[in-house]
PDB file of C-alpha atoms in Angstrom:
ATOM      1  CA  UNK A  48      60.445  31.941-209.959  1.00  0.00           C
ATOM      2  CA  UNK A  49      64.143  31.325-210.368  1.00  0.00           C
ATOM      3  CA  UNK A  50      65.825  27.967-209.833  1.00  0.00           C
ATOM      4  CA  UNK A  51      67.637  29.146-206.685  1.00  0.00           C
ATOM      5  CA  UNK A  52      64.390  29.926-204.891  1.00  0.00           C
ATOM      6  CA  UNK A  53      62.739  26.785-206.255  1.00  0.00           C
ATOM      7  CA  UNK A  54      65.498  24.626-204.769  1.00  0.00           C
ATOM      8  CA  UNK A  55      64.827  26.138-201.352  1.00  0.00           C
ATOM      9  CA  UNK A  56      61.090  25.541-201.662  1.00  0.00           C
ATOM     10  CA  UNK A  57      61.292  21.863-202.552  1.00  0.00           C
ATOM     11  CA  UNK A  58      61.183  19.477-205.493  1.00  0.00           C
ATOM     12  CA  UNK A  59      59.935  20.929-208.786  1.00  0.00           C
ATOM     13  CA  UNK A  60      59.117  18.526-211.625  1.00  0.00           C
ATOM     14  CA  UNK A  61      60.355  20.051-214.881  1.00  0.00           C
ATOM     15  CA  UNK A  62      61.414  19.038-218.368  1.00  0.00           C
ATOM     16  CA  UNK A  63      61.308  15.273-218.941  1.00  0.00           C
ATOM     17  CA  UNK A  64      59.946  14.795-215.399  1.00  0.00           C
ATOM     18  CA  UNK A  65      56.866  16.954-216.028  1.00  0.00           C
ATOM     19  CA  UNK A  66      53.622  16.740-217.978  1.00  0.00           C
ATOM     20  CA  UNK A  67      52.891  13.472-219.755  1.00  0.00           C
ATOM     21  CA  UNK A  68      56.206  12.010-218.551  1.00  0.00           C
ATOM     22  CA  UNK A  69      55.244  12.714-214.933  1.00  0.00           C
ATOM     23  CA  UNK A  70      51.853  11.066-215.463  1.00  0.00           C
ATOM     24  CA  UNK A  71      53.417   7.929-216.921  1.00  0.00           C
ATOM     25  CA  UNK A  72      55.714   7.668-213.922  1.00  0.00           C
ATOM     26  CA  UNK A  73      52.852   8.323-211.488  1.00  0.00           C
ATOM     27  CA  UNK A  74      50.709   5.549-212.973  1.00  0.00           C
ATOM     28  CA  UNK A  75      53.396   3.025-212.095  1.00  0.00           C
ATOM     29  CA  UNK A  76      52.611   3.817-208.435  1.00  0.00           C
ATOM     30  CA  UNK A  77      48.859   3.614-209.007  1.00  0.00           C
ATOM     31  CA  UNK A  78      48.211   7.351-209.374  1.00  0.00           C
ATOM     32  CA  UNK A  79      45.649   6.981-212.151  1.00  0.00           C
ATOM     33  CA  UNK A  80      42.162   8.379-212.788  1.00  0.00           C
ATOM     34  CA  UNK A  81      40.595   5.965-210.303  1.00  0.00           C
ATOM     35  CA  UNK A  82      43.068   7.070-207.626  1.00  0.00           C
ATOM     36  CA  UNK A  83      42.069  10.716-207.994  1.00  0.00           C
ATOM     37  CA  UNK A  84      38.366   9.890-207.983  1.00  0.00           C
ATOM     38  CA  UNK A  85      38.888   8.081-204.675  1.00  0.00           C
ATOM     39  CA  UNK A  86      40.977  10.982-203.419  1.00  0.00           C
ATOM     40  CA  UNK A  87      38.152  13.451-204.065  1.00  0.00           C
ATOM     41  CA  UNK A  88      35.578  11.055-202.600  1.00  0.00           C
ATOM     42  CA  UNK A  89      32.214  12.717-202.025  1.00  0.00           C
ATOM     43  CA  UNK A  90      33.602  16.260-201.983  1.00  0.00           C
ATOM     44  CA  UNK A  91      32.034  18.640-204.483  1.00  0.00           C
ATOM     45  CA  UNK A  92      31.585  22.359-205.049  1.00  0.00           C
ATOM     46  CA  UNK A  93      28.218  24.030-205.487  1.00  0.00           C
ATOM     47  CA  UNK A  94      27.467  27.189-207.477  1.00  0.00           C
ATOM     48  CA  UNK A  95      29.844  30.020-206.632  1.00  0.00           C
ATOM     49  CA  UNK A  96      32.124  27.970-204.385  1.00  0.00           C
ATOM     50  CA  UNK A  97      35.910  28.306-204.696  1.00  0.00           C
ATOM     51  CA  UNK A  98      38.685  25.746-204.215  1.00  0.00           C
ATOM     52  CA  UNK A  99      42.477  25.748-204.322  1.00  0.00           C
ATOM     53  CA  UNK A 100      44.629  22.778-205.329  1.00  0.00           C
ATOM     54  CA  UNK A 101      48.109  23.333-203.846  1.00  0.00           C
ATOM     55  CA  UNK A 102      50.970  21.574-205.614  1.00  0.00           C
ATOM     56  CA  UNK A 103      48.528  20.650-208.361  1.00  0.00           C
ATOM     57  CA  UNK A 104      51.073  19.093-210.719  1.00  0.00           C
ATOM     58  CA  UNK A 105      49.359  18.160-213.978  1.00  0.00           C
ATOM     59  CA  UNK A 106      45.966  19.023-212.535  1.00  0.00           C
ATOM     60  CA  UNK A 107      44.601  15.500-212.041  1.00  0.00           C
ATOM     61  CA  UNK A 108      42.990  16.220-208.662  1.00  0.00           C
ATOM     62  CA  UNK A 109      41.540  19.524-209.878  1.00  0.00           C
ATOM     63  CA  UNK A 110      39.923  17.854-212.891  1.00  0.00           C
ATOM     64  CA  UNK A 111      38.567  15.032-210.717  1.00  0.00           C
ATOM     65  CA  UNK A 112      36.915  17.589-208.428  1.00  0.00           C
ATOM     66  CA  UNK A 113      35.590  19.607-211.371  1.00  0.00           C
ATOM     67  CA  UNK A 114      33.979  16.470-212.785  1.00  0.00           C
ATOM     68  CA  UNK A 115      31.876  16.144-209.591  1.00  0.00           C
ATOM     69  CA  UNK A 116      31.135  19.834-209.101  1.00  0.00           C
ATOM     70  CA  UNK A 117      28.885  22.581-210.403  1.00  0.00           C
ATOM     71  CA  UNK A 118      29.972  24.171-213.706  1.00  0.00           C
ATOM     72  CA  UNK A 119      29.606  27.481-211.879  1.00  0.00           C
ATOM     73  CA  UNK A 120      32.312  26.851-209.266  1.00  0.00           C
ATOM     74  CA  UNK A 121      35.938  27.983-209.511  1.00  0.00           C
ATOM     75  CA  UNK A 122      38.991  25.771-208.950  1.00  0.00           C
ATOM     76  CA  UNK A 123      42.474  27.291-208.846  1.00  0.00           C
ATOM     77  CA  UNK A 124      45.505  25.022-209.200  1.00  0.00           C
ATOM     78  CA  UNK A 125      49.014  26.203-208.320  1.00  0.00           C
ATOM     79  CA  UNK A 126      52.353  24.465-208.577  1.00  0.00           C
ATOM     80  CA  UNK A 127      55.981  25.473-208.193  1.00  0.00           C
ATOM     81  CA  UNK A 128      56.712  24.060-211.665  1.00  0.00           C
ATOM     82  CA  UNK A 129      55.678  26.174-214.650  1.00  0.00           C
ATOM     83  CA  UNK A 130      56.046  23.078-216.833  1.00  0.00           C
ATOM     84  CA  UNK A 131      53.361  21.333-214.794  1.00  0.00           C
ATOM     85  CA  UNK A 132      50.896  24.231-214.717  1.00  0.00           C
ATOM     86  CA  UNK A 133      51.366  24.892-218.439  1.00  0.00           C
ATOM     87  CA  UNK A 134      50.563  21.251-219.150  1.00  0.00           C
ATOM     88  CA  UNK A 135      47.489  21.378-216.901  1.00  0.00           C
ATOM     89  CA  UNK A 136      46.314  24.634-218.455  1.00  0.00           C
ATOM     90  CA  UNK A 137      46.602  23.224-221.976  1.00  0.00           C
ATOM     91  CA  UNK A 138      44.178  20.421-221.225  1.00  0.00           C
ATOM     92  CA  UNK A 139      40.611  20.982-222.466  1.00  0.00           C
ATOM     93  CA  UNK A 140      38.952  23.261-219.917  1.00  0.00           C
ATOM     94  CA  UNK A 141      42.236  23.944-218.167  1.00  0.00           C
ATOM     95  CA  UNK A 142      41.996  27.739-218.359  1.00  0.00           C
ATOM     96  CA  UNK A 143      38.821  29.771-218.142  1.00  0.00           C
ATOM     97  CA  UNK A 144      35.471  28.614-216.819  1.00  0.00           C
ATOM     98  CA  UNK A 145      35.861  26.325-213.819  1.00  0.00           C
ATOM     99  CA  UNK A 146      39.607  25.596-213.848  1.00  0.00           C
ATOM    100  CA  UNK A 147      42.521  28.033-213.635  1.00  0.00           C
ATOM    101  CA  UNK A 148      46.201  27.056-213.310  1.00  0.00           C
ATOM    102  CA  UNK A 149      49.126  29.281-212.353  1.00  0.00           C
ATOM    103  CA  UNK A 150      52.696  28.976-211.070  1.00  0.00           C
ATOM    104  CA  UNK A 151      53.243  29.684-207.369  1.00  0.00           C
ATOM    105  CA  UNK A 152      54.564  28.067-204.209  1.00  0.00           C
ATOM    106  CA  UNK A 153      52.123  26.616-201.695  1.00  0.00           C
ATOM    107  CA  UNK A 154      53.521  28.829-198.934  1.00  0.00           C
ATOM    108  CA  UNK A 155      52.667  32.029-200.833  1.00  0.00           C
ATOM    109  CA  UNK A 156      49.771  34.177-199.570  1.00  0.00           C
ATOM    110  CA  UNK A 157      47.576  33.134-202.467  1.00  0.00           C
ATOM    111  CA  UNK A 158      44.149  34.293-201.247  1.00  0.00           C
ATOM    112  CA  UNK A 159      42.726  36.597-198.564  1.00  0.00           C
ATOM    113  CA  UNK A 160      41.437  35.328-195.235  1.00  0.00           C
ATOM    114  CA  UNK A 161      38.291  33.169-195.345  1.00  0.00           C
ATOM    115  CA  UNK A 162      38.157  33.188-199.163  1.00  0.00           C
ATOM    116  CA  UNK A 163      37.896  29.474-199.967  1.00  0.00           C
ATOM    117  CA  UNK A 164      35.398  26.678-199.450  1.00  0.00           C
ATOM    118  CA  UNK A 165      37.940  23.933-200.068  1.00  0.00           C
ATOM    119  CA  UNK A 166      41.722  23.627-200.122  1.00  0.00           C
ATOM    120  CA  UNK A 167      43.287  20.375-201.247  1.00  0.00           C
ATOM    121  CA  UNK A 168      46.694  18.920-201.938  1.00  0.00           C
ATOM    122  CA  UNK A 169      47.676  15.553-203.341  1.00  0.00           C
ATOM    123  CA  UNK A 170      51.157  13.973-203.320  1.00  0.00           C
ATOM    124  CA  UNK A 171      52.757  17.396-202.927  1.00  0.00           C
ATOM    125  CA  UNK A 172      53.499  18.193-199.273  1.00  0.00           C
ATOM    126  CA  UNK A 173      56.264  15.595-199.020  1.00  0.00           C
ATOM    127  CA  UNK A 174      58.026  17.239-201.977  1.00  0.00           C
ATOM    128  CA  UNK A 175      58.153  20.618-200.182  1.00  0.00           C
ATOM    129  CA  UNK A 176      60.669  21.626-197.536  1.00  0.00           C
ATOM    130  CA  UNK A 177      59.491  21.323-193.894  1.00  0.00           C
ATOM    131  CA  UNK A 178      59.360  25.126-193.632  1.00  0.00           C
ATOM    132  CA  UNK A 179      57.160  25.394-196.727  1.00  0.00           C
ATOM    133  CA  UNK A 180      54.866  22.596-195.488  1.00  0.00           C
ATOM    134  CA  UNK A 181      54.179  24.382-192.213  1.00  0.00           C
ATOM    135  CA  UNK A 182      53.698  27.749-193.864  1.00  0.00           C
ATOM    136  CA  UNK A 183      51.283  26.130-196.320  1.00  0.00           C
ATOM    137  CA  UNK A 184      49.214  24.579-193.524  1.00  0.00           C
ATOM    138  CA  UNK A 185      49.055  27.939-191.753  1.00  0.00           C
ATOM    139  CA  UNK A 186      47.878  29.521-194.992  1.00  0.00           C
ATOM    140  CA  UNK A 187      45.239  26.849-195.451  1.00  0.00           C
ATOM    141  CA  UNK A 188      43.732  27.504-192.026  1.00  0.00           C
ATOM    142  CA  UNK A 189      43.750  31.228-192.767  1.00  0.00           C
ATOM    143  CA  UNK A 190      42.256  31.015-196.267  1.00  0.00           C
ATOM    144  CA  UNK A 191      39.406  28.630-195.438  1.00  0.00           C
ATOM    145  CA  UNK A 192      35.964  29.986-194.713  1.00  0.00           C
ATOM    146  CA  UNK A 193      34.231  28.776-191.545  1.00  0.00           C
ATOM    147  CA  UNK A 194      32.834  25.388-192.496  1.00  0.00           C
ATOM    148  CA  UNK A 195      35.438  25.038-195.252  1.00  0.00           C
ATOM    149  CA  UNK A 196      37.320  21.786-195.759  1.00  0.00           C
ATOM    150  CA  UNK A 197      40.939  20.765-196.255  1.00  0.00           C
ATOM    151  CA  UNK A 198      41.618  17.578-198.228  1.00  0.00           C
ATOM    152  CA  UNK A 199      45.083  16.136-197.619  1.00  0.00           C
ATOM    153  CA  UNK A 200      46.220  13.197-199.740  1.00  0.00           C
ATOM    154  CA  UNK A 201      49.849  12.184-199.368  1.00  0.00           C
ATOM    155  CA  UNK A 202      52.321   9.445-198.608  1.00  0.00           C
ATOM    156  CA  UNK A 203      52.026   7.824-195.183  1.00  0.00           C
ATOM    157  CA  UNK A 204      53.749   5.091-193.211  1.00  0.00           C
ATOM    158  CA  UNK A 205      53.527   2.212-195.713  1.00  0.00           C
ATOM    159  CA  UNK A 206      51.370  -0.789-194.999  1.00  0.00           C
ATOM    160  CA  UNK A 207      52.974  -4.196-195.398  1.00  0.00           C
ATOM    161  CA  UNK A 208      51.535  -5.058-198.791  1.00  0.00           C
ATOM    162  CA  UNK A 209      52.166  -4.152-202.434  1.00  0.00           C
ATOM    163  CA  UNK A 210      54.296  -1.046-202.883  1.00  0.00           C
ATOM    164  CA  UNK A 211      54.280  -0.673-199.117  1.00  0.00           C
ATOM    165  CA  UNK A 212      56.656  -3.616-198.761  1.00  0.00           C
ATOM    166  CA  UNK A 213      59.053  -2.028-201.254  1.00  0.00           C
ATOM    167  CA  UNK A 214      58.945   1.547-199.966  1.00  0.00           C
ATOM    168  CA  UNK A 215      58.726   1.039-196.197  1.00  0.00           C
ATOM    169  CA  UNK A 216      62.499   0.629-195.603  1.00  0.00           C
ATOM    170  CA  UNK A 217      63.286   3.598-197.862  1.00  0.00           C
ATOM    171  CA  UNK A 218      60.743   5.872-196.186  1.00  0.00           C
ATOM    172  CA  UNK A 219      61.863   4.751-192.732  1.00  0.00           C
ATOM    173  CA  UNK A 220      65.427   5.882-193.407  1.00  0.00           C
ATOM    174  CA  UNK A 221      64.746   9.112-195.314  1.00  0.00           C
ATOM    175  CA  UNK A 222      64.428  12.337-193.307  1.00  0.00           C
ATOM    176  CA  UNK A 223      62.333  13.897-196.079  1.00  0.00           C
ATOM    177  CA  UNK A 224      59.450  11.597-195.145  1.00  0.00           C
ATOM    178  CA  UNK A 225      59.488  12.139-191.364  1.00  0.00           C
ATOM    179  CA  UNK A 226      56.325  14.287-191.355  1.00  0.00           C
ATOM    180  CA  UNK A 227      54.549  11.703-193.488  1.00  0.00           C
ATOM    181  CA  UNK A 228      55.669   8.696-191.444  1.00  0.00           C
ATOM    182  CA  UNK A 229      54.580  10.336-188.197  1.00  0.00           C
ATOM    183  CA  UNK A 230      51.522  12.056-189.683  1.00  0.00           C
ATOM    184  CA  UNK A 231      52.735  15.365-188.268  1.00  0.00           C
ATOM    185  CA  UNK A 232      50.211  17.135-190.483  1.00  0.00           C
ATOM    186  CA  UNK A 233      47.275  15.987-188.369  1.00  0.00           C
ATOM    187  CA  UNK A 234      48.844  17.425-185.207  1.00  0.00           C
ATOM    188  CA  UNK A 235      49.669  20.704-186.945  1.00  0.00           C
ATOM    189  CA  UNK A 236      46.140  20.999-188.313  1.00  0.00           C
ATOM    190  CA  UNK A 237      44.675  20.358-184.861  1.00  0.00           C
ATOM    191  CA  UNK A 238      46.795  23.158-183.392  1.00  0.00           C
ATOM    192  CA  UNK A 239      45.518  25.443-186.154  1.00  0.00           C
ATOM    193  CA  UNK A 240      41.938  24.682-185.159  1.00  0.00           C
ATOM    194  CA  UNK A 241      41.108  22.322-188.028  1.00  0.00           C
ATOM    195  CA  UNK A 242      39.025  19.311-187.002  1.00  0.00           C
ATOM    196  CA  UNK A 243      39.687  15.949-188.633  1.00  0.00           C
ATOM    197  CA  UNK A 244      36.533  14.282-189.983  1.00  0.00           C
ATOM    198  CA  UNK A 245      37.936  11.557-192.254  1.00  0.00           C
ATOM    199  CA  UNK A 246      41.088   9.428-192.199  1.00  0.00           C
ATOM    200  CA  UNK A 247      41.792   6.337-194.278  1.00  0.00           C
ATOM    201  CA  UNK A 248      44.358   4.819-196.625  1.00  0.00           C
ATOM    202  CA  UNK A 249      43.619   4.925-200.359  1.00  0.00           C
ATOM    203  CA  UNK A 250      46.234   2.264-201.004  1.00  0.00           C
ATOM    204  CA  UNK A 251      49.259   0.764-199.241  1.00  0.00           C
ATOM    205  CA  UNK A 252      51.264   4.009-199.293  1.00  0.00           C
ATOM    206  CA  UNK A 253      48.797   6.902-199.524  1.00  0.00           C
ATOM    207  CA  UNK A 254      46.589   8.332-196.787  1.00  0.00           C
ATOM    208  CA  UNK A 255      43.488  10.511-197.298  1.00  0.00           C
ATOM    209  CA  UNK A 256      42.464  12.938-194.547  1.00  0.00           C
ATOM    210  CA  UNK A 257      39.768  15.607-194.418  1.00  0.00           C
ATOM    211  CA  UNK A 258      39.706  18.497-191.940  1.00  0.00           C
ATOM    212  CA  UNK A 259      37.006  21.108-191.313  1.00  0.00           C
ATOM    213  CA  UNK A 260      37.399  24.669-190.120  1.00  0.00           C
ATOM    214  CA  UNK A 261      34.778  25.328-187.402  1.00  0.00           C
TER     215      UNK A 261
END
């Protein structure tokens, strides 16, 4: 994917902002192993089930899910940044077996209709353009099997504690975060027929929501 198209899609973390450097930066905001365990929660994949991690970055959410799941499931991670997916794929177990990482945009038609048991995304939707976000949510509803789940973990209207106190004014004034502030995703998912079953904050700035396709 060339840089011109990437710029239209949204923010891509490359070079010194990718891989281990990205993870160091993320930990400052509390995005550590415990965060991703809490993000996955009680979700797991049984034998033969398939999941997609959209905007997977360095693969932290994918690995957290794999740790809880059957060794005979399949988890695909995609990200707009080749630097990120290469880093994820070079981790032990990152290619072959359960986990597979590749470079793609979340609005691409990645799988056929009703092909997946779980789609998830963590800290990625707010980095995409509004057009890509909505196309991605449409794709999610299409790709999920009946009974399949969508795990959405992303920035939300900050609570007045910790990092929330620091980031609330910035997020309130930045158009990029409008969908997150207003939780537009929940309304879009409802219109697509996805039913919300879980909704809570993981910390002062991140919200975890789960939707089910009837």
